Coordinates of C-alpha atoms in Angstrom, one line a residue:
M852 CA -6.6 15.6 -28.4
T853 CA -7.4 19.3 -28.2
A854 CA -5.1 22.0 -29.5
R855 CA -3.9 24.6 -27.0
R856 CA -4.9 28.1 -27.7
P857 CA -2.0 30.5 -28.0
P858 CA -1.5 33.0 -25.2
L859 CA -3.5 36.2 -25.1
G860 CA -0.5 38.4 -26.1
Q861 CA 0.2 36.3 -29.1
R862 CA -3.4 36.4 -30.2
L863 CA -3.5 40.2 -29.7
A864 CA -0.3 40.6 -31.6
G865 CA -1.9 39.1 -34.7
R866 CA -4.8 41.5 -34.6
A867 CA -4.4 44.7 -36.5
G868 CA -6.4 46.9 -34.1
A869 CA -5.1 45.6 -30.8
V870 CA -2.1 47.9 -30.3
P871 CA -4.0 51.1 -31.3
A872 CA -6.9 50.0 -29.0
V873 CA -4.5 49.6 -26.1
A874 CA -2.8 52.9 -26.9
C875 CA -6.2 54.7 -27.0
G876 CA -7.2 53.1 -23.7
L877 CA -4.0 54.5 -22.1
V878 CA -4.4 58.0 -23.6
L879 CA -8.1 58.4 -22.9
A880 CA -8.1 57.0 -19.4
A881 CA -5.1 59.1 -18.1
P882 CA -6.8 62.5 -17.9
V883 CA -10.0 61.2 -16.4
L884 CA -8.2 59.1 -13.8
T885 CA -6.0 62.0 -12.9
W886 CA -9.0 64.4 -12.6
W887 CA -10.7 61.9 -10.4
A888 CA -7.6 61.1 -8.3
V889 CA -6.8 64.7 -7.6
G890 CA -10.4 65.2 -6.2
D891 CA -12.2 68.4 -5.4
L892 CA -9.7 71.1 -4.4
G893 CA -12.0 74.0 -3.4
G894 CA -14.7 72.7 -1.2
D895 CA -17.6 75.3 -0.9
G896 CA -15.6 78.4 -1.9
G897 CA -15.9 80.2 1.3
P898 CA -18.7 82.4 2.6
D899 CA -19.4 84.1 -0.7
G900 CA -19.9 80.8 -2.4
G901 CA -17.2 81.3 -5.0
T902 CA -17.3 80.7 -8.7
R903 CA -15.8 78.2 -11.0
F904 CA -13.6 79.2 -14.0
V905 CA -15.0 76.3 -15.9
E906 CA -18.0 74.1 -15.0
P907 CA -17.1 70.4 -14.6
L908 CA -18.6 68.0 -17.1
V909 CA -20.1 66.0 -14.3
R910 CA -21.3 67.6 -11.1
S911 CA -22.6 64.5 -9.2
S912 CA -20.1 63.0 -6.9
V913 CA -21.5 59.5 -7.7
A914 CA -21.0 60.0 -11.4
Q915 CA -17.5 61.4 -10.8
H916 CA -16.6 58.3 -8.8
A917 CA -18.1 56.0 -11.5
M918 CA -16.1 57.8 -14.2
G919 CA -12.9 57.6 -12.1
A920 CA -13.4 53.9 -11.3
G921 CA -14.2 53.2 -15.0
A922 CA -11.0 55.0 -16.1
L923 CA -9.0 53.1 -13.5
V924 CA -10.4 49.8 -14.9
V925 CA -9.6 50.9 -18.5
L926 CA -6.1 52.0 -17.6
L927 CA -5.3 48.8 -15.7
L928 CA -6.7 46.7 -18.5
A929 CA -4.7 48.6 -21.1
L930 CA -1.5 48.2 -19.1
L931 CA -2.1 44.5 -18.8
L932 CA -2.8 44.1 -22.5
R933 CA 0.2 46.3 -23.3
G934 CA 2.4 43.9 -21.3
A935 CA 0.9 40.9 -23.1
V936 CA 1.5 42.5 -26.5
V937 CA 5.0 43.6 -25.7
R938 CA 5.9 40.1 -24.5
W939 CA 5.0 38.7 -27.9
R940 CA 6.6 41.4 -29.9
G941 CA 3.4 42.3 -31.8
Y942 CA 4.1 45.9 -32.0
D943 CA 6.6 48.4 -33.3
P944 CA 8.4 49.9 -30.2
C945 CA 8.7 53.2 -31.9
W946 CA 4.9 53.8 -31.5
W947 CA 5.3 53.9 -27.7
S948 CA 7.4 57.0 -28.2
V949 CA 4.2 58.5 -29.6
V950 CA 1.9 57.2 -26.9
G951 CA 4.1 58.1 -24.0
P952 CA 4.0 61.9 -24.4
L953 CA 0.3 61.7 -25.0
V954 CA -0.2 59.8 -21.7
V955 CA 1.9 62.5 -20.0
A956 CA -0.1 65.2 -21.7
G957 CA -3.3 63.5 -20.4
L958 CA -2.0 63.3 -16.9
V959 CA -1.0 67.0 -16.9
S960 CA -4.3 68.1 -18.5
G961 CA -6.3 66.0 -16.1
A962 CA -4.7 67.8 -13.1
A963 CA -5.1 71.2 -14.9
W964 CA -8.8 70.5 -15.6
R965 CA -9.3 69.8 -11.9
V966 CA -7.7 73.2 -11.1
L967 CA -9.9 74.9 -13.7
T968 CA -13.1 73.4 -12.2
D969 CA -12.1 74.4 -8.7
V970 CA -14.4 76.7 -6.7
T971 CA -12.5 80.0 -6.1
L972 CA -13.4 83.5 -4.8
G973 CA -11.9 85.2 -7.9
I974 CA -9.3 84.7 -10.6
D975 CA -6.7 82.5 -9.1
L976 CA -3.0 82.3 -9.9
A977 CA -3.5 78.6 -10.4
V978 CA -5.9 79.3 -13.3
V979 CA -3.4 81.7 -14.8
G980 CA -0.6 79.1 -14.4
V981 CA -2.8 76.5 -16.1
V982 CA -3.6 78.7 -19.0
F983 CA -0.1 80.1 -19.6
L984 CA 2.1 77.2 -18.5
V985 CA 0.2 74.0 -18.8
G986 CA -1.6 74.8 -22.1
P987 CA 1.7 75.3 -24.0
L988 CA 3.2 72.2 -22.4
V989 CA 0.3 70.0 -23.4
G990 CA 0.4 71.5 -26.9
L991 CA 4.1 70.8 -27.2
L992 CA 3.6 67.2 -26.1
V993 CA 0.8 66.7 -28.6
L994 CA 2.9 68.3 -31.4
W995 CA 5.8 66.1 -30.5
S996 CA 3.6 63.0 -30.7
A997 CA 2.1 64.1 -34.1
G998 CA 5.6 64.8 -35.5
R999 CA 6.9 61.5 -34.2
A1000 CA 3.9 59.6 -35.7
A1001 CA 4.5 61.3 -39.1
W1002 CA 8.1 60.3 -39.0
I1003 CA 7.3 56.7 -38.1
V1004 CA 4.7 56.5 -40.9
R1005 CA 7.1 58.0 -43.4
R1006 CA 9.9 55.6 -42.4
H1007 CA 7.5 52.6 -42.8
A1008 CA 6.4 53.8 -46.2
A1009 CA 10.1 54.2 -47.3
R1010 CA 10.8 50.7 -46.1
R1011 CA 7.9 49.3 -48.0
G1012 CA 8.9 51.2 -51.1
A1013 CA 12.5 49.9 -50.9
A1014 CA 11.4 46.3 -50.5

């Protein structure tokens, strides 16, 4: 008689690096997927050709679609694995309060990066908005996550010291 393997979520919950890997997948895939989903906003830039505020990392549309599809696969896989890990309680739910703001920061920065790589005829108000509004927002979200992570680590260390 063969022994049944435990479900995937239960096996992942027992692994030390499973939850951080899922969180990294969510955080890293969010900006790339958003950048790809927003798509090219500027077209050819008009009769003067236009300029870009920042050059995109990948100029080929085939490579952009490959990166976007890859990010979509990573994000879906991370969401499925997150659901499996959550079901088997192999995580501390406080850590998702660190990952959530980082995912939001990734979504916002992906859209902002698409605006910055847009072809324009000059300095655009959207670029100014990205620099002065989105930059501080993403910075605050990252600082919030760092502070929350420090608080969680400190709380866990205090619990271990009291035990």
